[in-house]
Coordinates of C-alpha atoms and ligand atoms in Angstrom, one line a residue:
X17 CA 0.0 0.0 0.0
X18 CA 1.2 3.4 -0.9
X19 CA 1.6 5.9 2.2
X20 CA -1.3 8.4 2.9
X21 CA 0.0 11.8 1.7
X22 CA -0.7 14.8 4.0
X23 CA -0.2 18.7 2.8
X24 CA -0.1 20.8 5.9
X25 CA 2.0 19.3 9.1
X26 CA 0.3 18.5 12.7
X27 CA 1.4 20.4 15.6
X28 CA 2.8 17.6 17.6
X29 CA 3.7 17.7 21.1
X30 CA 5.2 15.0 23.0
X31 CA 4.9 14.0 26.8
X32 CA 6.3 12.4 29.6
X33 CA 6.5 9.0 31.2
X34 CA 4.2 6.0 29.8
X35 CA 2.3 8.3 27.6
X36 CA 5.5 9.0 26.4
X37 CA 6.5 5.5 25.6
X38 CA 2.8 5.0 24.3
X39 CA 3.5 7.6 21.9
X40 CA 6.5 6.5 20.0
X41 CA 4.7 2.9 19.7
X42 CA 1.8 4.4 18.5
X43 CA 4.1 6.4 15.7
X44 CA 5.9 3.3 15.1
X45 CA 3.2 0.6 14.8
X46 CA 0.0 2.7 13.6
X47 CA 0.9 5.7 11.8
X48 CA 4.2 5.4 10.2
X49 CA 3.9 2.5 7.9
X50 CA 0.6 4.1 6.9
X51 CA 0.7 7.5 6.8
X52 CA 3.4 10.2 4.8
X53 CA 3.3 11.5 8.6
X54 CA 4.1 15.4 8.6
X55 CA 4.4 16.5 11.8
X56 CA 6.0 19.8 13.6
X57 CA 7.6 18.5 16.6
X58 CA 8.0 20.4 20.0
X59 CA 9.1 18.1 23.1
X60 CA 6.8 19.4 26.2
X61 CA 8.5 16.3 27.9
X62 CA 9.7 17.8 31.9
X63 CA 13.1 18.2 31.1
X64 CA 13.0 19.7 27.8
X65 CA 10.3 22.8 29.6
X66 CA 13.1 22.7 31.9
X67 CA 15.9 23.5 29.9
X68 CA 14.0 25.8 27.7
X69 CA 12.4 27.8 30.5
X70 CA 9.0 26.7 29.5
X71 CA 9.4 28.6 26.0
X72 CA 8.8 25.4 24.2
X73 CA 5.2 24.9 25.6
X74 CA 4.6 28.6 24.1
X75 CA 6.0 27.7 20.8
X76 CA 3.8 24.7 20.6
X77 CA 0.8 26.8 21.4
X78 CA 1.4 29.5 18.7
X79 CA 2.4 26.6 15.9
X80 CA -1.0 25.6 16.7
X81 CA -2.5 29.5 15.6
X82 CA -0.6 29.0 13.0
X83 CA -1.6 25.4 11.6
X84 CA -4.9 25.2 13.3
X85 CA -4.5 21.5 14.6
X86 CA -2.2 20.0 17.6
X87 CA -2.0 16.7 19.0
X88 CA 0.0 17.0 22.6
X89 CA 0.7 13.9 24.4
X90 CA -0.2 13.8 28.4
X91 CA 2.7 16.0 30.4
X92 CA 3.2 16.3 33.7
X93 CA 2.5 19.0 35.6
X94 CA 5.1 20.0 38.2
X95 CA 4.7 19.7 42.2
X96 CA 6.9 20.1 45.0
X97 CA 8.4 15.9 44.6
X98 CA 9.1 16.6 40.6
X99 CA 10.9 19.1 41.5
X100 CA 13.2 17.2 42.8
X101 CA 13.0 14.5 40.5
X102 CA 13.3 16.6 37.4
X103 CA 15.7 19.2 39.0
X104 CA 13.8 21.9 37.4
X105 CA 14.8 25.5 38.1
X106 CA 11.1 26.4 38.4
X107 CA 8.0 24.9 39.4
X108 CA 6.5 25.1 35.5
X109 CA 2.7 26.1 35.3
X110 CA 0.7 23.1 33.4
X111 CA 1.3 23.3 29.7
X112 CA -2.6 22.9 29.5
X113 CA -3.0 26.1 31.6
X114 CA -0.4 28.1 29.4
X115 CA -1.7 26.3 26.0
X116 CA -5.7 27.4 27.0
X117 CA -4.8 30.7 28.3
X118 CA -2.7 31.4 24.7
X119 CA -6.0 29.6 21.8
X120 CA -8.6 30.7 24.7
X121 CA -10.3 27.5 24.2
X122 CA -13.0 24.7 25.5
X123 CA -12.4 21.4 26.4
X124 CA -14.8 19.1 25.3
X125 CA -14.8 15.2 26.2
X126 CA -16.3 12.0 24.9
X127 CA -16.4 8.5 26.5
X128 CA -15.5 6.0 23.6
X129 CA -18.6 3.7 23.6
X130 CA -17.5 -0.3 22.6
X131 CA -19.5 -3.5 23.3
X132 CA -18.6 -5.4 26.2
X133 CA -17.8 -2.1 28.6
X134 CA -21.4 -0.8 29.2
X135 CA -22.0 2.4 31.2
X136 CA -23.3 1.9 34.6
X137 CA -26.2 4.3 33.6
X138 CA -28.4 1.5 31.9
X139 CA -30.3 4.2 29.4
X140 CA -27.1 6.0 28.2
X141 CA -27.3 4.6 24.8
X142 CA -25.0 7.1 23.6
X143 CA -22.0 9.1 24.7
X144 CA -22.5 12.2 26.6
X145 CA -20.0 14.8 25.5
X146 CA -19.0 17.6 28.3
X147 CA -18.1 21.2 26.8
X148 CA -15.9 23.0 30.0
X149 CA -15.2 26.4 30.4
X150 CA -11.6 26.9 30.7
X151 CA -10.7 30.0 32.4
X152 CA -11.6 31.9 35.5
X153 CA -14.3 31.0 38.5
X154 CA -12.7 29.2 41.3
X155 CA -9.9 28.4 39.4
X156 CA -8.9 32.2 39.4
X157 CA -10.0 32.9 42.9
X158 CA -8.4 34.8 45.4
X159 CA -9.6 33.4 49.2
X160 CA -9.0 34.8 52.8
X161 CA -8.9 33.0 56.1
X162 CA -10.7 35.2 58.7
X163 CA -9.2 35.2 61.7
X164 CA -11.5 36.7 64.2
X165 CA -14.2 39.2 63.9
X166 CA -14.7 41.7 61.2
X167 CA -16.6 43.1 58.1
X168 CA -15.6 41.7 54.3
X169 CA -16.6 44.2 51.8
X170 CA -16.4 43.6 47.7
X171 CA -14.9 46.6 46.3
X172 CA -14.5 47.1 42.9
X173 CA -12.7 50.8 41.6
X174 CA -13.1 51.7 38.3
X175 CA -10.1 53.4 36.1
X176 CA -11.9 56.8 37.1
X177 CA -11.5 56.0 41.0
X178 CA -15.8 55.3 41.1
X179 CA -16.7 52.4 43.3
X180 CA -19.0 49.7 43.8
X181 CA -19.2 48.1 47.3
X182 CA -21.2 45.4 48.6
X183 CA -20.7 44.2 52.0
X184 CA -20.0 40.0 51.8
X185 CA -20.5 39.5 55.4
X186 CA -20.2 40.9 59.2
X187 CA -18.1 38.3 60.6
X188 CA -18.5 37.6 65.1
X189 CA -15.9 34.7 64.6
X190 CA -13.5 33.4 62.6
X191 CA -14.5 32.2 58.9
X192 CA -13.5 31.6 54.8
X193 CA -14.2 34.7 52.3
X194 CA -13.5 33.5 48.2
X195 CA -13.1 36.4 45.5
X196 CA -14.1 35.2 41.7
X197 CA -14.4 36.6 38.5
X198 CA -14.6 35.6 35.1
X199 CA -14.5 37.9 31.5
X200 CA -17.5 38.6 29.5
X201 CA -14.8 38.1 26.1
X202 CA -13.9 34.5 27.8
X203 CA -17.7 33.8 28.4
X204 CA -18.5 34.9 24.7
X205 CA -15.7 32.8 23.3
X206 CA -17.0 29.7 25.0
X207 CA -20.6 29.8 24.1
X208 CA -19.6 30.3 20.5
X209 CA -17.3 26.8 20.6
X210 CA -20.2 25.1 22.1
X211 CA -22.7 26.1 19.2
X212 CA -19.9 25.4 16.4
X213 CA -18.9 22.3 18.1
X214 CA -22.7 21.7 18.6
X215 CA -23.2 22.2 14.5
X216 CA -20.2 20.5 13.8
X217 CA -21.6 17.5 15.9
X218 CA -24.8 17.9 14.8
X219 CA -25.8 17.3 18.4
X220 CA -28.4 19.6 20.8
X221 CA -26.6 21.3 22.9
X222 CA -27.7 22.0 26.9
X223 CA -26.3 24.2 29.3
X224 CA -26.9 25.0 33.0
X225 CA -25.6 27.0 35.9
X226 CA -27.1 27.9 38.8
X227 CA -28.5 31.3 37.9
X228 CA -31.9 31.7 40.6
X229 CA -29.4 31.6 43.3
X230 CA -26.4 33.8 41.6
X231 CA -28.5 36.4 39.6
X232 CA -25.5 38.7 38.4
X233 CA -22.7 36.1 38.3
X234 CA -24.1 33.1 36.6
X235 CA -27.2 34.6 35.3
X236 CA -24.9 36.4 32.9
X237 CA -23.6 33.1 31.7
X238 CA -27.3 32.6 31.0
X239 CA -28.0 36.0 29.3
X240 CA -24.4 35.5 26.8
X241 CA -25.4 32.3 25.4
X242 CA -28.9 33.0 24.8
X243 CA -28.2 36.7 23.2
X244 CA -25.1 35.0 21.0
X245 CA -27.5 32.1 20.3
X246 CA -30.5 34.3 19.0
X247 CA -28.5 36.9 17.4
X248 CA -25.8 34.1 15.4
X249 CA -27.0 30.9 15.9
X250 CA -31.0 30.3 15.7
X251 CA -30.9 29.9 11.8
X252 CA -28.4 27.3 11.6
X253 CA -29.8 25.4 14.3
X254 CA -33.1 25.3 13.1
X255 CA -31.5 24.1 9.7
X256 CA -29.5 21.4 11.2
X257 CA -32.2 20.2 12.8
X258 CA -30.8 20.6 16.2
X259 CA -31.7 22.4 19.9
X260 CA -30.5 24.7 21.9
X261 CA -31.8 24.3 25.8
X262 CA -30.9 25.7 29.2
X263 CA -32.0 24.8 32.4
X264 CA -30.4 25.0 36.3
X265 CA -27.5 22.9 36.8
X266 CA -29.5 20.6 39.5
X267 CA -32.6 20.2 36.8
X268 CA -29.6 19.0 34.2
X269 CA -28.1 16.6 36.7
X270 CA -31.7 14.8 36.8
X271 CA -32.0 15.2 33.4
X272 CA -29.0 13.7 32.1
X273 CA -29.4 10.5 34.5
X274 CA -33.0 9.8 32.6
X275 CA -31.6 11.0 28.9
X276 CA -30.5 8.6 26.4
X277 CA -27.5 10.4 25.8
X278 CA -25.9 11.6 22.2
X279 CA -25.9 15.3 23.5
X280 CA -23.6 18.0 24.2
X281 CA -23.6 19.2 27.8
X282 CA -21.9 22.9 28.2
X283 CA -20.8 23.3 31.9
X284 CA -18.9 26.2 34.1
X285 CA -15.1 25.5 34.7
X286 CA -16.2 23.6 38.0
X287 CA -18.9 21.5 36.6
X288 CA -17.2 20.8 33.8
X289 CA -14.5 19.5 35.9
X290 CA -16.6 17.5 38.5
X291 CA -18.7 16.3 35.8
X292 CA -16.5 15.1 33.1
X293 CA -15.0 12.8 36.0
X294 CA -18.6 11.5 36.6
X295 CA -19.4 11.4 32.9
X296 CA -16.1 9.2 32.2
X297 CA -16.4 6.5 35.0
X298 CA -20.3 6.1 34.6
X299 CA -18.8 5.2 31.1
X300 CA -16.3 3.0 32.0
X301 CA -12.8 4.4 32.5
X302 CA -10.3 7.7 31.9
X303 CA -8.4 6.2 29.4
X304 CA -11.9 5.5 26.9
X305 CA -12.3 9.0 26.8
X306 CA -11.2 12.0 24.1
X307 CA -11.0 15.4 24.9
X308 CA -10.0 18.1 22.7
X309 CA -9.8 21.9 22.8
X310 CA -11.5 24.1 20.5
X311 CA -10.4 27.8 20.2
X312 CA -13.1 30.3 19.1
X313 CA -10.8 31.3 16.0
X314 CA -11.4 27.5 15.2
X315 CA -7.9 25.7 16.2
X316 CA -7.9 22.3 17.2
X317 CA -5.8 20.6 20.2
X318 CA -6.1 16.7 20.7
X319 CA -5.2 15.1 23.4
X320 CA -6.1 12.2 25.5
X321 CA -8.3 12.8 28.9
X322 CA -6.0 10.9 31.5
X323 CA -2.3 11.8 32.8
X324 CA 0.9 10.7 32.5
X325 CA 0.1 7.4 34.2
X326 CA 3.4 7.9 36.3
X327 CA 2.7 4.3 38.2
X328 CA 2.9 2.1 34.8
X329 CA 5.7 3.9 34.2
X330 CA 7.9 3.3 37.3
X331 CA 7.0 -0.3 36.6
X332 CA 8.3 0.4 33.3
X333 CA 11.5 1.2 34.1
X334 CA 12.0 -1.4 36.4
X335 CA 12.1 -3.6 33.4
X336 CA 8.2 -5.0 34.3
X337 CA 5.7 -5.8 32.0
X338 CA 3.0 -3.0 31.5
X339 CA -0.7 -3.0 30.6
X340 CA -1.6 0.5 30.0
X341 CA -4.3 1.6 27.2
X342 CA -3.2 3.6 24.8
X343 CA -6.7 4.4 23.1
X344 CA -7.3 7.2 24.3
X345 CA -4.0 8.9 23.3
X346 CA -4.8 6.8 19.5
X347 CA -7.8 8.6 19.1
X348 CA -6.0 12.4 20.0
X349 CA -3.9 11.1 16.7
X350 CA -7.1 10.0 15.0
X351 CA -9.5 13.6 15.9
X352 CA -6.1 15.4 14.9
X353 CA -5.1 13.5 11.4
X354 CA -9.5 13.5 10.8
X355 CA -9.6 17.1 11.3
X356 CA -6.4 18.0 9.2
X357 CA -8.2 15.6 6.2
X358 CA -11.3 17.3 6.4
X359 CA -9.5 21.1 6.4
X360 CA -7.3 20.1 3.6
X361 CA -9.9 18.0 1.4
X362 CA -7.7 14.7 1.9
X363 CA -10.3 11.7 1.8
X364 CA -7.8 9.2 2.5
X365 CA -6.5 10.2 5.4
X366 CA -9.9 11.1 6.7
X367 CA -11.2 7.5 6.1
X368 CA -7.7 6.1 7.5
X369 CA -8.8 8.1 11.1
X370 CA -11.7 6.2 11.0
X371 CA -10.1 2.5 9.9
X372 CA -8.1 3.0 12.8
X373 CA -10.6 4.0 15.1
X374 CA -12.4 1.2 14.0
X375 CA -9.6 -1.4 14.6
X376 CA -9.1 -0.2 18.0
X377 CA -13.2 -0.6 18.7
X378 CA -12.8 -4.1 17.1
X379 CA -9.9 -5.2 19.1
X380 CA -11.5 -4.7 22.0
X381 CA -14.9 -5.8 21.3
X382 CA -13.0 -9.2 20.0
X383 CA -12.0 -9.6 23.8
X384 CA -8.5 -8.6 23.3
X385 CA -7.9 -5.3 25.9
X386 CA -5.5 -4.0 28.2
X387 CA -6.0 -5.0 32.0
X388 CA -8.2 -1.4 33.2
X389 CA -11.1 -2.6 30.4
X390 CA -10.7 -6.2 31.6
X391 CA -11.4 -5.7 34.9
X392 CA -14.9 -3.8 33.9
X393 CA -15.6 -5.9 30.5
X394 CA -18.9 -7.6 30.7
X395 CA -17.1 -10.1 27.9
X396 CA -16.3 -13.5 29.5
X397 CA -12.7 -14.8 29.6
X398 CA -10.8 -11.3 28.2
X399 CA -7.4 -11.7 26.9
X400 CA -5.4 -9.0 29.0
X401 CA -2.3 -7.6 27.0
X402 CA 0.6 -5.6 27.4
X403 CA 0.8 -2.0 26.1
X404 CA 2.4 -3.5 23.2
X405 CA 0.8 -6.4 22.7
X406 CA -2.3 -4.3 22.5
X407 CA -0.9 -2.0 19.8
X408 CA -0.1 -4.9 17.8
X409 CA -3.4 -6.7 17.9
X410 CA -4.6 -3.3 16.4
X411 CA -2.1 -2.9 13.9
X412 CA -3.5 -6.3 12.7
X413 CA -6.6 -4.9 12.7
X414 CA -6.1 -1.9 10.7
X415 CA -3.7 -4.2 8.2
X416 CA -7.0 -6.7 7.6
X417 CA -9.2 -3.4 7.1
X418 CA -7.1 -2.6 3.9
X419 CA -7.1 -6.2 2.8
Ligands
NAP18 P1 -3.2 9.4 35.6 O1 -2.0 9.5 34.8 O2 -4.5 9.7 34.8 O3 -3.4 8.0 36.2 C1 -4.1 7.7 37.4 C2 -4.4 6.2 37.4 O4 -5.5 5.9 36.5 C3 -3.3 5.3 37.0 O5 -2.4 5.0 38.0 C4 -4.1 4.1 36.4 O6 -4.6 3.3 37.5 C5 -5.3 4.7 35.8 N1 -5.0 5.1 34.4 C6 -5.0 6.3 33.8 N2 -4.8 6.3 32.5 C7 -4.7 5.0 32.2 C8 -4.4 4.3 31.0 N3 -4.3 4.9 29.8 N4 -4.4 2.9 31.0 C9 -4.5 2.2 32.2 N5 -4.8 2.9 33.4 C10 -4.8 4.2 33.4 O7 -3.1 10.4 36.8 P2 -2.0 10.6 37.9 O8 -1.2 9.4 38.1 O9 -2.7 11.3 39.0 O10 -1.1 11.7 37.3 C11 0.2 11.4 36.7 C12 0.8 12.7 36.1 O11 -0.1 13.1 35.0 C13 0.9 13.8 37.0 O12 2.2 14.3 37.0 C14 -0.1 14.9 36.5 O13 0.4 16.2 36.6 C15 -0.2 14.5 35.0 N6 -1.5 14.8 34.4 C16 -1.5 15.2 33.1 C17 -2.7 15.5 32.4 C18 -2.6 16.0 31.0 O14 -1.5 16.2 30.5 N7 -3.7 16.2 30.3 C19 -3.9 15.2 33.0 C20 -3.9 14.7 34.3 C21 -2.7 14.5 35.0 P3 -3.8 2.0 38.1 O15 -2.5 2.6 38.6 O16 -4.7 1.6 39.2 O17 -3.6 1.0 37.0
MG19 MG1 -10.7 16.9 37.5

């Protein structure tokens, strides 16, 4: 077979620990000896952020404005025992952080649905996807420990020196006082990637907050989307044949237990985060589930929702056999080579996304898995393979699909 030509290179980004060694398998066995692969390599593995003072994270970040699609391996982000592990000069922010705050994205994730792992949630007959908000609420708070009695006030002072106060609370005693904020531009951006993505999908699209009880903060979460939605958006939902729906985050919660799924669900920055975690293991497990980031400007990051998965790793090194699954970090490869095919008109390398998605899906449902989908499988007598083993049992897979 003639190698799959590709026109514009991918923004690739590699990792650290097993995802790293997942990575170059997955180059080696399923994409090289298929695919012309043109890629624009950055290393956001630890020591290479070290050694560049984090520049090559920001590099990685603008090749992706300027290519429109990225596929970034799991990295680790730095605490106080890397530090000493890595010998880093710095305590590096998260490349996610500094890649979100630079394309301004939102993260949306999707459970990958195969026979034999079934979602605990009986009627979920389809994946859920969750759209999260990216930037600011709690994740951008500033918080005070009271120590004793005393009044909090919110002051805000404009550039002419006006105020607005509100008093928080008259403290007796000691207590906890949280300051958050988020930007109206950071709110607009993400309710326009949730209706593209929601077009794109061709999905409905929900989204809640808790606006009866916060009437300025999240009621103008409420009042963005549904002035962007009726002013940009109505037509080309109504032609897609596709909805639009809010309700309060506790009504969704219901909801979305009694739904069939196939939806897009658009939370705030701490839903999204609680929820994707519920949404993934009601669905079976981290490593079945995508996740990519969608700028507003329409650039694409793929990645893989789980970490580093730092305790295969040690295992790794210690010359032990691993069984770590590597589909999740596949399909960032697959959204990001699907997505370059579609933007460049390349119909074979589109349809070769989807072959290897398939072999993957096929692998698995053929009882052939890693050990996480074993121990969940409803399939009787699953054979459990190594991270390579794995890999190869798809690579035999995609070979039969071009047979
Ligand atoms: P993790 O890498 O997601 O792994 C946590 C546990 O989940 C693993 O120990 C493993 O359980 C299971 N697991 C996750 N992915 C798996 C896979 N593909 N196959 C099989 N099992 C899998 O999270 P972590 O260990 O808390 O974090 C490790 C590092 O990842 C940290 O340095 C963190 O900063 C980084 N991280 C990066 C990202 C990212 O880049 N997007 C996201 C989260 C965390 P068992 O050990 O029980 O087998
Ligand atoms: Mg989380």
């Amino acid at each position: 077979m003639e190698k799959i030509k590709m026109t514009t290179p991918l923004v690739e980004m590699d990792g650290d620990e097993m995802t790293r060694i997942l990575w170059q398998m997955i180059k080696d066995e399923l994409l090289l000896p298929f695919v012309d692969l043109k890629t624009e390599y950055y290393d956001l593995g630890l020591a290479c952020r070290n050694e560049t003072d984090d520049q090559v994270t920001v590099d990685s970040a603008n090749a992706t404005k300027k290519y429109g699609v990225a596929v970034k391996c799991a990295t680790i982000t730095p605490n106080a025992a890397r530090m000493s592990e890595y010998h880093l000069k710095e305590m590096w922010k998260s490349p996610n952080g500094t890649i979100r705050a630079i394309l301004d994205g939102t993260v949306f994730r999707t459970p990958i649905k195969v026979k034999g792992i079934e979602p605990c949630v009986k009627n979920w007959e389809l994946p859920i996807t969750i759209a999260r908000h990216a930037y600011g609420d709690v994740y951008k708070n500033v918080e005070i420990k009271v120590p004793g009695p005393g009044k909090a006030e919110l002051v805000f002072t404009a550039k002419d020196g006006t105020q607005i106060k509100e008093t928080v609370f008259d403290f007796e005693g000691p207590g906890i006082i949280q300051g958050q904020h988020n930007v109206e531009a950071s709110i607009e951006s993400f309710a326009r990637s949730c209706f593209n993505y929601a077009l794109d999908q061709k999905q409905e699209l929900w989204f809640a907050t808790k606006d009866t009880i916060s009437k300025k903060y999240d009621h103008t979460f409420k009042d963005i989307f549904q002035e962007i939605f009726d002013a940009e958006y109505k037509e080309k939902f109504d032609a897609a044949g596709i909805t639009y729906f809010y309700t309060l985050i506790d009504d969704a919660v219901a909801r979305v237990m009694k739904s069939k799924g196939g939806f897009i669900w658009a939370c705030k920055n701490y839903d999204g985060d609680v929820m994707s975690d519920m949404i993934s293991s009601a669905f079976g497990s981290l490593a079945m589930m995508t996740s990519v980031l969608v700028s507003p400007e329409g650039f694409y990051e793929y990645e893989a929702a789980h970490g580093t998965v730092q305790r295969h790793y040690y295992k790794h090194l210690e010359g032990e056999e691993t069984s770590t699954n590597s589909v999740a970090t596949i399909f960032a490869w697959t959204g990001a080579l699907r997505k370059r095919g579609e933007m460049d008109g390349l119909a074979d390398l589109t349809a070769f996304a989807d072959r290897l998605e398939q072999a993957c899906i096929k692998t698995i449902e053929s009882g052939k898995m890693t050990k996480d989908l074993a121990l969940i499988t409803e399939l009787d007598q699953p054979t459990v393979l190594s991270s390579e083993g794995f890999i190869k049992e798809i690579r035999k897979e995609l070979e039969r699909s071009y047979q």
